[in-house]
């Protein structure tokens, strides 16, 4: 087993990208993800790659489009306001079916918001990133080690589906230090061929990277083809973790940092005799709706915990609606972090006298 | 005997969709001829803009990417950083380059990105139906300046070539026109020089080409050539604005 080293989340993700064979990064500074580009600014040149600080997030995401279309494994990272600007490029990347990895270390919003951790970009990540009928593949780590593993998976998934993949974390994951190991290392020279890439039409027909179809019938066909990819993701790529579903009376649904804190709350509650379980979505799209739906066959009370005023809670409500379970919500937002005790208090409210 | 009409190998067989008298077609042809002459078709990646020339990816017979509006220099940067040994060019209109894409072109030039930009200045937004562009002349009537462009409302025509020429990263910048044969020959020379300098790794090169839009100028093709000569040339003087290594 590879040796464990203590690393900050942002730097660990950066190193994981290098281990995934990514050699190109285009980004623009924003707190709380600055350690990630700073790390790659020396690390990528060391392995023969390119780090470029773009003039804006708009430019950065379009540089990613160009590099991905040219056949490269490429990444960009930002935090909430910057992701809004990257949205243009991301829509074109999805339309042109290019593989790319985007990191969002969420902070509080809307507008300039704040710089403390938040989960208030769930809607943006899973439903409304930008114009057009498309989906991002969204991965949500809840520890630094998981951020490392999911970063490498993100590049593989992006190539597999020719689709942008978003690693959705928050300032907490980006800033905290945890021991991590890098088990996998992918040689960029060993990556599968991309015969569609624009690398010069030497001895072959020209390739075109494009998201324009002026003929509506053709565009509809393209949209259907994209939809088939998203359906396949929903069928084959759903990831989640569950705790104590066997004996639970109340089930918490939480992802990322909220899930970590909810796990502590769950243990506190169990010590006091409340039978609490937890479902932690790892993929936010595709959303683990089946396990939630199945769980709702025997569970009447769900508690969704988020660092927002309630965004994922709508997906949980949809998943349980056939069984009429109640979906409770507890959230802190704007950079405020829920405590295990606050969540415990919510559990007690739902659970009544046990 | 010279066969004048022979289609360059670097153009596909697709017929241009441009309006009668539009000089986009001439400019495509010049770029393609230069690609033929330099024998770079199989190592060139072109970036098409959003504008009337959006379908340039169907016309140039080399690898092509279609960028979002104004971002062609950023897309080209991504491509060139991955393939520094390939030739990369952008083809952009004046709405694309001189309005929505100003940040991208300025910083690509300033980084000395080793790419070539063909900047087609027709003083109007063609594709969207003749709105005022930043390059529109004072007094020029457009659908969004129906009484003529006024300086106190919309400022003066933006001179992008002059602006970029002051940047260290710009290796070669020339403004040319295609309103008569003499100017077309000069334009081709300039385009060829820009691509050659890219092949030599000299840095950012841009050729601004003054072009017609008879449809949205609301005049006949022949008149449009004359309008360009009489109205655009005095404001946008064809000249070399920057040539690194000479006189520096
Ligand atoms: C983000 C965005 N904004 C606006 C448009 C609409 N639009 C398409 S082409 C164009 C202007 C093109 O004008 P120009 O670059 O001068 O090229 P021309 O058509 O004159 O060749 C605009 C505004 C768009 N496609 N995308
Ligand atoms: S609208 Fe103007 S720029 Fe566009 S093709 Fe017609 S003449 Fe050319």
Coordinates of N, CA, C and O in Angstrom, one line a residue, chain B residues 52 74 88 122 132 140 162 175 179 184 201 218 225 234:
Chain B
X52 N -21.2 35.5 -39.0 CA -21.5 35.0 -40.3 C -20.5 33.8 -40.7 O -20.9 32.9 -41.4
X74 N -9.1 32.1 -26.7 CA -8.9 31.2 -25.5 C -8.9 29.7 -26.0 O -8.1 28.9 -25.6
X88 N -2.0 26.9 -35.5 CA -3.4 27.2 -35.0 C -3.8 28.6 -35.4 O -3.0 29.6 -35.2
X122 N -15.9 44.3 -40.7 CA -16.9 44.8 -41.6 C -17.8 45.9 -41.0 O -18.8 46.3 -41.5
X132 N -25.1 47.7 -34.6 CA -23.9 48.5 -34.4 C -22.8 47.6 -33.8 O -23.1 46.9 -32.8
X140 N -22.5 56.2 -39.1 CA -23.0 55.0 -39.8 C -24.3 54.5 -39.2 O -24.4 54.3 -38.0
X162 N -4.3 48.8 -33.6 CA -3.4 49.8 -33.0 C -3.3 49.4 -31.5 O -2.2 49.6 -30.9
X175 N -2.9 45.6 -41.0 CA -4.3 45.8 -41.5 C -4.2 45.9 -43.0 O -3.4 46.6 -43.6
X179 N -10.8 45.1 -51.0 CA -11.8 45.7 -51.9 C -11.4 45.9 -53.4 O -12.1 46.2 -54.2
X184 N -6.0 42.9 -52.5 CA -6.1 41.4 -52.2 C -4.8 40.8 -52.2 O -4.4 39.9 -51.4
X201 N 7.8 30.4 -34.8 CA 7.7 30.5 -33.3 C 7.8 31.9 -32.8 O 8.3 32.2 -31.7
X218 N -26.8 47.7 -46.6 CA -28.0 48.1 -47.4 C -27.6 48.7 -48.7 O -28.3 49.6 -49.3
X225 N -18.0 47.8 -52.2 CA -16.5 47.9 -52.3 C -16.0 49.4 -52.3 O -15.0 49.7 -51.7
X234 N -10.1 55.5 -44.7 CA -9.6 56.7 -44.0 C -9.5 56.5 -42.5 O -8.6 57.1 -41.8

